[in-house]
Each structure stands twice: as structure tokens, then as C-alpha cells.
Amino acid sequence: MAILSDIDIKKALDEKKIIIDPLKDEKQIQPSSVDLRIGNKFKGFKIITKPFIDPFDEVDLESYMEEITISEKQPFIIHPGEFTLATTYETVKLPSDIVARVEGRSSIGRLGITMHVTAGYIDPGFEGKITLEISNIGKMPVALYPGQRVCQIVFETMTSPSVEPYGHHTRDSKYMNQKGPQVSKIKQDFDIKGE
């Protein structure tokens, strides 16, 4: 695999091989990545009386969370120790021979904000907004503004195109075409369902 440079990223965008929509400014294109902005929808855990979250539980995981939509000028405040789901402002579409990784921007990380806790890998064939898993590991609350550049996406070419990319009719592509932050759909995993 090889990481795409700014030249290759621009070429892939021009040829519509990779789609990032809307790409507000060419300044978002970095030497080997593209900065992505945060949207205006956030999901956080409600205070509940259950002792733990169980993937086998029949209760919908969505019921443990609440969604907050804020205006473009209004900040979302993430407090120390808090975890929230958000989404990228941009929709991303990948071809069957390119994978991507979402990484936090160092300017955000230096405030104590982790932008993508564990699942930063984007499969070939994915299309949709990217759900961000955000935590504040610092000691002070931090304001995040819709439209602010908070993370970056890095593209890598594969040795050959995937035969069954994400979204292929034979795959269980739970997060394909997501429009906002999505809670875990772990209950749909074949190993959890017992298939």
C-alpha cells in the first residue's frame, strides 16, 4: 500500500475517483491528507440506571443516547471525561481500490480532544458521512464549532481492487450511506446474532 500525496489526492478528486462533498477550500488538502470538518449533530450517552451496555441485550442501543443538533455559530462543549459521537460535515465516497484512515488534527489533540478513538479505518467502497468518536481526555471543557476542521483523512491505494467492497450486496455494510452520527450496530454482527 502507498499513501496518496497531495498531487494524487487532487487528481483523484478531479477524476471523481474519490469524492469529498462539499470540499469548501483547497486549503483543506494537506501534503498527504485532507482536513475534514465537524457537522452540527452530536450524540451522547444519557444517564441510565443499567449497570453496563450488553451487545446481546434486546434493548436498542439508540435508546441509551440522545441527539443534539446545534446551529452553525453555536459551540458544542465537551467536558473532561465525556464521550460523544459526531459526524463529518463532508460526505466521503471511496472506490474499491482505496482505503482511508481518519486521524485527529494535532491542533485539536493538543487541547486534549481525541477525535477518533478506535474505529478510524474506512473500507474501500464506503460512502457516507464519517461518524467520529470524540473524547475529552484533558482537564478543561473544549468548544467545538460546526464547520471547524477537526480531523484528517489519509488515503492508501490497495494492491488490487476489492472484489466485495463495503456496500457490496453480499456484505453486511451496517454504516453505508450514514447521514449523521450512528450508534453502534454491534447487535447486527454475525457472531453476536449467532449466524
PDB file of C-alpha atoms in Angstrom:
ATOM      1  CA  MET A   1       0.000   0.000   0.000  1.00  0.00           C
ATOM      2  CA  ALA A   2       1.058   3.566  -0.631  1.00  0.00           C
ATOM      3  CA  ILE A   3      -0.270   6.779   0.914  1.00  0.00           C
ATOM      4  CA  LEU A   4      -1.584   9.296  -1.596  1.00  0.00           C
ATOM      5  CA  SER A   5       0.255  12.618  -1.769  1.00  0.00           C
ATOM      6  CA  ASP A   6      -1.444  15.965  -2.313  1.00  0.00           C
ATOM      7  CA  ILE A   7      -0.837  15.610  -6.080  1.00  0.00           C
ATOM      8  CA  ASP A   8      -2.533  12.190  -6.144  1.00  0.00           C
ATOM      9  CA  ILE A   9      -5.373  13.352  -3.897  1.00  0.00           C
ATOM     10  CA  LYS A  10      -6.117  16.329  -6.170  1.00  0.00           C
ATOM     11  CA  LYS A  11      -6.014  14.057  -9.229  1.00  0.00           C
ATOM     12  CA  ALA A  12      -8.375  11.510  -7.612  1.00  0.00           C
ATOM     13  CA  LEU A  13     -10.756  14.323  -6.621  1.00  0.00           C
ATOM     14  CA  ASP A  14     -10.657  15.870 -10.129  1.00  0.00           C
ATOM     15  CA  GLU A  15     -11.356  12.463 -11.695  1.00  0.00           C
ATOM     16  CA  LYS A  16     -14.145  11.819  -9.128  1.00  0.00           C
ATOM     17  CA  LYS A  17     -12.385   8.604  -8.078  1.00  0.00           C
ATOM     18  CA  ILE A  18     -12.556   9.950  -4.504  1.00  0.00           C
ATOM     19  CA  ILE A  19     -15.465  12.222  -3.635  1.00  0.00           C
ATOM     20  CA  ILE A  20     -15.436  14.643  -0.702  1.00  0.00           C
ATOM     21  CA  ASP A  21     -18.556  16.772  -0.768  1.00  0.00           C
ATOM     22  CA  PRO A  22     -18.558  19.625  -0.095  1.00  0.00           C
ATOM     23  CA  LEU A  23     -14.862  20.425  -0.194  1.00  0.00           C
ATOM     24  CA  LYS A  24     -15.046  24.045   0.945  1.00  0.00           C
ATOM     25  CA  ASP A  25     -11.495  25.121   0.256  1.00  0.00           C
ATOM     26  CA  GLU A  26      -8.429  23.648  -1.430  1.00  0.00           C
ATOM     27  CA  LYS A  27      -6.573  24.656   1.762  1.00  0.00           C
ATOM     28  CA  GLN A  28      -8.187  21.558   3.308  1.00  0.00           C
ATOM     29  CA  ILE A  29      -5.823  19.455   1.167  1.00  0.00           C
ATOM     30  CA  GLN A  30      -2.649  18.832   3.154  1.00  0.00           C
ATOM     31  CA  PRO A  31       0.629  17.202   1.932  1.00  0.00           C
ATOM     32  CA  SER A  32      -0.769  13.668   2.466  1.00  0.00           C
ATOM     33  CA  SER A  33      -4.324  14.090   3.764  1.00  0.00           C
ATOM     34  CA  VAL A  34      -7.498  16.162   3.589  1.00  0.00           C
ATOM     35  CA  ASP A  35      -8.820  18.035   6.618  1.00  0.00           C
ATOM     36  CA  LEU A  36     -12.461  17.278   7.391  1.00  0.00           C
ATOM     37  CA  ARG A  37     -14.883  19.469   9.298  1.00  0.00           C
ATOM     38  CA  ILE A  38     -17.273  18.550  12.069  1.00  0.00           C
ATOM     39  CA  GLY A  39     -21.024  18.634  11.469  1.00  0.00           C
ATOM     40  CA  ASN A  40     -23.699  20.027  13.784  1.00  0.00           C
ATOM     41  CA  LYS A  41     -25.177  16.785  15.170  1.00  0.00           C
ATOM     42  CA  PHE A  42     -23.853  15.090  18.290  1.00  0.00           C
ATOM     43  CA  LYS A  43     -24.938  12.025  20.239  1.00  0.00           C
ATOM     44  CA  GLY A  44     -24.099  11.457  23.881  1.00  0.00           C
ATOM     45  CA  PHE A  45     -24.986   8.825  26.438  1.00  0.00           C
ATOM     46  CA  LYS A  46     -27.950   9.527  28.699  1.00  0.00           C
ATOM     47  CA  ILE A  47     -27.624   8.878  32.410  1.00  0.00           C
ATOM     48  CA  ILE A  48     -29.223   5.463  32.808  1.00  0.00           C
ATOM     49  CA  THR A  49     -29.639   3.010  35.659  1.00  0.00           C
ATOM     50  CA  LYS A  50     -28.328  -0.059  33.826  1.00  0.00           C
ATOM     51  CA  PRO A  51     -25.018  -1.328  35.217  1.00  0.00           C
ATOM     52  CA  PHE A  52     -23.476  -1.879  31.742  1.00  0.00           C
ATOM     53  CA  ILE A  53     -24.153  -1.996  27.991  1.00  0.00           C
ATOM     54  CA  ASP A  54     -24.611  -5.566  26.761  1.00  0.00           C
ATOM     55  CA  PRO A  55     -24.431  -6.198  22.975  1.00  0.00           C
ATOM     56  CA  PHE A  56     -26.796  -9.192  23.440  1.00  0.00           C
ATOM     57  CA  ASP A  57     -29.414  -7.018  25.144  1.00  0.00           C
ATOM     58  CA  GLU A  58     -32.677  -6.752  23.222  1.00  0.00           C
ATOM     59  CA  VAL A  59     -32.867  -3.026  24.049  1.00  0.00           C
ATOM     60  CA  ASP A  60     -31.909  -0.828  21.114  1.00  0.00           C
ATOM     61  CA  LEU A  61     -28.566   0.868  21.819  1.00  0.00           C
ATOM     62  CA  GLU A  62     -30.034   4.040  20.308  1.00  0.00           C
ATOM     63  CA  SER A  63     -32.225   4.343  23.435  1.00  0.00           C
ATOM     64  CA  TYR A  64     -29.111   4.901  25.575  1.00  0.00           C
ATOM     65  CA  MET A  65     -28.199   8.042  23.666  1.00  0.00           C
ATOM     66  CA  GLU A  66     -29.681  11.424  22.896  1.00  0.00           C
ATOM     67  CA  GLU A  67     -29.056  13.542  19.803  1.00  0.00           C
ATOM     68  CA  ILE A  68     -28.271  17.243  19.961  1.00  0.00           C
ATOM     69  CA  THR A  69     -28.360  19.496  16.894  1.00  0.00           C
ATOM     70  CA  ILE A  70     -26.730  22.902  17.208  1.00  0.00           C
ATOM     71  CA  SER A  71     -26.666  25.971  14.958  1.00  0.00           C
ATOM     72  CA  GLU A  72     -23.557  26.801  12.964  1.00  0.00           C
ATOM     73  CA  LYS A  73     -22.475  29.636  15.264  1.00  0.00           C
ATOM     74  CA  GLN A  74     -23.167  27.745  18.488  1.00  0.00           C
ATOM     75  CA  PRO A  75     -20.389  25.635  20.054  1.00  0.00           C
ATOM     76  CA  PHE A  76     -20.761  22.112  21.330  1.00  0.00           C
ATOM     77  CA  ILE A  77     -18.973  21.937  24.689  1.00  0.00           C
ATOM     78  CA  ILE A  78     -17.304  18.629  25.503  1.00  0.00           C
ATOM     79  CA  HIS A  79     -16.357  18.322  29.153  1.00  0.00           C
ATOM     80  CA  PRO A  80     -13.439  16.364  30.648  1.00  0.00           C
ATOM     81  CA  GLY A  81     -14.168  12.637  30.715  1.00  0.00           C
ATOM     82  CA  GLU A  82     -17.080  12.938  28.289  1.00  0.00           C
ATOM     83  CA  PHE A  83     -17.571  10.854  25.158  1.00  0.00           C
ATOM     84  CA  THR A  84     -19.737  11.878  22.217  1.00  0.00           C
ATOM     85  CA  LEU A  85     -20.432  10.805  18.682  1.00  0.00           C
ATOM     86  CA  ALA A  86     -20.424  13.388  15.923  1.00  0.00           C
ATOM     87  CA  THR A  87     -20.175  13.290  12.174  1.00  0.00           C
ATOM     88  CA  THR A  88     -18.100  14.878   9.492  1.00  0.00           C
ATOM     89  CA  TYR A  89     -19.668  17.764   7.634  1.00  0.00           C
ATOM     90  CA  GLU A  90     -18.433  16.203   4.403  1.00  0.00           C
ATOM     91  CA  THR A  91     -19.706  13.063   2.737  1.00  0.00           C
ATOM     92  CA  VAL A  92     -16.881  10.790   1.572  1.00  0.00           C
ATOM     93  CA  LYS A  93     -17.022   8.190  -1.200  1.00  0.00           C
ATOM     94  CA  LEU A  94     -14.180   5.735  -1.845  1.00  0.00           C
ATOM     95  CA  PRO A  95     -13.574   3.445  -4.828  1.00  0.00           C
ATOM     96  CA  SER A  96     -12.918  -0.286  -4.491  1.00  0.00           C
ATOM     97  CA  ASP A  97      -9.124   0.105  -4.581  1.00  0.00           C
ATOM     98  CA  ILE A  98      -8.560   2.832  -1.961  1.00  0.00           C
ATOM     99  CA  VAL A  99      -8.857   2.607   1.836  1.00  0.00           C
ATOM    100  CA  ALA A 100      -8.695   5.546   4.220  1.00  0.00           C
ATOM    101  CA  ARG A 101      -7.900   6.333   7.837  1.00  0.00           C
ATOM    102  CA  VAL A 102      -9.304   9.168   9.894  1.00  0.00           C
ATOM    103  CA  GLU A 103      -6.852  10.800  12.273  1.00  0.00           C
ATOM    104  CA  GLY A 104      -7.250  13.724  14.639  1.00  0.00           C
ATOM    105  CA  ARG A 105      -5.572  17.038  13.860  1.00  0.00           C
ATOM    106  CA  SER A 106      -2.698  17.829  16.196  1.00  0.00           C
ATOM    107  CA  SER A 107      -4.143  21.283  16.953  1.00  0.00           C
ATOM    108  CA  ILE A 108      -7.267  19.587  18.376  1.00  0.00           C
ATOM    109  CA  GLY A 109      -5.279  16.839  20.116  1.00  0.00           C
ATOM    110  CA  ARG A 110      -3.214  19.464  21.926  1.00  0.00           C
ATOM    111  CA  LEU A 111      -6.439  20.644  23.552  1.00  0.00           C
ATOM    112  CA  GLY A 112      -6.978  17.144  24.988  1.00  0.00           C
ATOM    113  CA  ILE A 113      -9.556  16.090  22.389  1.00  0.00           C
ATOM    114  CA  THR A 114      -9.281  12.690  20.722  1.00  0.00           C
ATOM    115  CA  MET A 115     -11.193  12.804  17.500  1.00  0.00           C
ATOM    116  CA  HIS A 116     -11.391   9.170  16.513  1.00  0.00           C
ATOM    117  CA  VAL A 117     -10.973   6.855  19.457  1.00  0.00           C
ATOM    118  CA  THR A 118     -10.741   3.429  17.808  1.00  0.00           C
ATOM    119  CA  ALA A 119     -12.522   2.990  14.507  1.00  0.00           C
ATOM    120  CA  GLY A 120     -10.599   5.242  12.161  1.00  0.00           C
ATOM    121  CA  TYR A 121     -10.436   2.767   9.284  1.00  0.00           C
ATOM    122  CA  ILE A 122     -12.645   3.406   6.240  1.00  0.00           C
ATOM    123  CA  ASP A 123     -13.220   0.421   3.934  1.00  0.00           C
ATOM    124  CA  PRO A 124     -12.955   0.603   0.137  1.00  0.00           C
ATOM    125  CA  GLY A 125     -16.389   1.284  -1.344  1.00  0.00           C
ATOM    126  CA  PHE A 126     -17.636   3.239   1.708  1.00  0.00           C
ATOM    127  CA  GLU A 127     -19.953   6.161   1.073  1.00  0.00           C
ATOM    128  CA  GLY A 128     -21.402   8.499   3.683  1.00  0.00           C
ATOM    129  CA  LYS A 129     -20.550  10.886   6.465  1.00  0.00           C
ATOM    130  CA  ILE A 130     -17.955   9.533   8.876  1.00  0.00           C
ATOM    131  CA  THR A 131     -19.021   9.066  12.491  1.00  0.00           C
ATOM    132  CA  LEU A 132     -16.397  10.494  14.846  1.00  0.00           C
ATOM    133  CA  GLU A 133     -15.852   9.042  18.325  1.00  0.00           C
ATOM    134  CA  ILE A 134     -14.783  12.048  20.373  1.00  0.00           C
ATOM    135  CA  SER A 135     -13.425  12.122  23.925  1.00  0.00           C
ATOM    136  CA  ASN A 136     -12.078  14.903  26.099  1.00  0.00           C
ATOM    137  CA  ILE A 137      -9.105  13.489  27.987  1.00  0.00           C
ATOM    138  CA  GLY A 138      -7.945  16.915  29.137  1.00  0.00           C
ATOM    139  CA  LYS A 139      -8.793  18.838  32.290  1.00  0.00           C
ATOM    140  CA  MET A 140     -10.816  21.691  30.725  1.00  0.00           C
ATOM    141  CA  PRO A 141     -14.053  21.807  28.705  1.00  0.00           C
ATOM    142  CA  VAL A 142     -13.441  22.496  24.998  1.00  0.00           C
ATOM    143  CA  ALA A 143     -15.736  24.188  22.468  1.00  0.00           C
ATOM    144  CA  LEU A 144     -16.168  22.519  19.079  1.00  0.00           C
ATOM    145  CA  TYR A 145     -17.840  24.550  16.329  1.00  0.00           C
ATOM    146  CA  PRO A 146     -19.756  23.143  13.342  1.00  0.00           C
ATOM    147  CA  GLY A 147     -17.649  23.605  10.222  1.00  0.00           C
ATOM    148  CA  GLN A 148     -14.386  23.557  12.196  1.00  0.00           C
ATOM    149  CA  ARG A 149     -11.573  21.382  10.801  1.00  0.00           C
ATOM    150  CA  VAL A 150     -11.141  18.703  13.463  1.00  0.00           C
ATOM    151  CA  CYS A 151      -9.713  15.630  11.729  1.00  0.00           C
ATOM    152  CA  GLN A 152      -7.951  14.498   8.588  1.00  0.00           C
ATOM    153  CA  ILE A 153      -8.441  11.627   6.188  1.00  0.00           C
ATOM    154  CA  VAL A 154      -5.457   9.746   4.759  1.00  0.00           C
ATOM    155  CA  PHE A 155      -5.864   7.631   1.603  1.00  0.00           C
ATOM    156  CA  GLU A 156      -3.964   4.463   0.739  1.00  0.00           C
ATOM    157  CA  THR A 157      -4.008   2.520  -2.510  1.00  0.00           C
ATOM    158  CA  MET A 158      -4.566  -1.228  -2.317  1.00  0.00           C
ATOM    159  CA  THR A 159      -2.546  -3.810  -4.225  1.00  0.00           C
ATOM    160  CA  SER A 160      -5.710  -4.647  -6.195  1.00  0.00           C
ATOM    161  CA  PRO A 161      -9.380  -3.611  -6.059  1.00  0.00           C
ATOM    162  CA  SER A 162     -11.591  -5.373  -3.521  1.00  0.00           C
ATOM    163  CA  VAL A 163     -13.890  -7.992  -5.072  1.00  0.00           C
ATOM    164  CA  GLU A 164     -16.573  -7.248  -2.464  1.00  0.00           C
ATOM    165  CA  PRO A 165     -16.050  -3.664  -1.258  1.00  0.00           C
ATOM    166  CA  TYR A 166     -18.055  -2.089   1.536  1.00  0.00           C
ATOM    167  CA  GLY A 167     -21.642  -1.700   0.356  1.00  0.00           C
ATOM    168  CA  HIS A 168     -21.455  -4.747  -1.937  1.00  0.00           C
ATOM    169  CA  HIS A 169     -24.734  -6.675  -1.877  1.00  0.00           C
ATOM    170  CA  THR A 170     -23.042  -9.691  -0.241  1.00  0.00           C
ATOM    171  CA  ARG A 171     -21.612  -7.690   2.648  1.00  0.00           C
ATOM    172  CA  ASP A 172     -23.248  -6.596   5.879  1.00  0.00           C
ATOM    173  CA  SER A 173     -22.424  -2.896   5.435  1.00  0.00           C
ATOM    174  CA  LYS A 174     -24.190  -1.517   8.518  1.00  0.00           C
ATOM    175  CA  TYR A 175     -22.957   2.053   8.196  1.00  0.00           C
ATOM    176  CA  MET A 176     -23.232   2.595   4.435  1.00  0.00           C
ATOM    177  CA  ASN A 177     -24.753   5.959   3.422  1.00  0.00           C
ATOM    178  CA  GLN A 178     -24.979   7.220   7.010  1.00  0.00           C
ATOM    179  CA  LYS A 179     -26.049  10.852   7.205  1.00  0.00           C
ATOM    180  CA  GLY A 180     -25.438  11.598  10.889  1.00  0.00           C
ATOM    181  CA  PRO A 181     -23.662  10.115  13.908  1.00  0.00           C
ATOM    182  CA  GLN A 182     -24.562   6.451  14.243  1.00  0.00           C
ATOM    183  CA  VAL A 183     -24.611   4.446  17.444  1.00  0.00           C
ATOM    184  CA  SER A 184     -23.017   1.009  17.488  1.00  0.00           C
ATOM    185  CA  LYS A 185     -24.833  -1.573  15.399  1.00  0.00           C
ATOM    186  CA  ILE A 186     -22.895  -4.402  17.028  1.00  0.00           C
ATOM    187  CA  LYS A 187     -26.115  -6.380  17.516  1.00  0.00           C
ATOM    188  CA  GLN A 188     -26.133  -6.915  13.743  1.00  0.00           C
ATOM    189  CA  ASP A 189     -22.713  -8.667  13.780  1.00  0.00           C
ATOM    190  CA  PHE A 190     -22.938 -12.267  12.576  1.00  0.00           C
ATOM    191  CA  ASP A 191     -21.045 -13.538  15.622  1.00  0.00           C
ATOM    192  CA  ILE A 192     -23.429 -11.779  18.016  1.00  0.00           C
ATOM    193  CA  LYS A 193     -26.532 -12.900  16.075  1.00  0.00           C
ATOM    194  CA  GLY A 194     -25.206 -16.470  16.130  1.00  0.00           C
ATOM    195  CA  GLU A 195     -25.052 -16.984  12.340  1.00  0.00           C
TER     196      GLU A 195
END
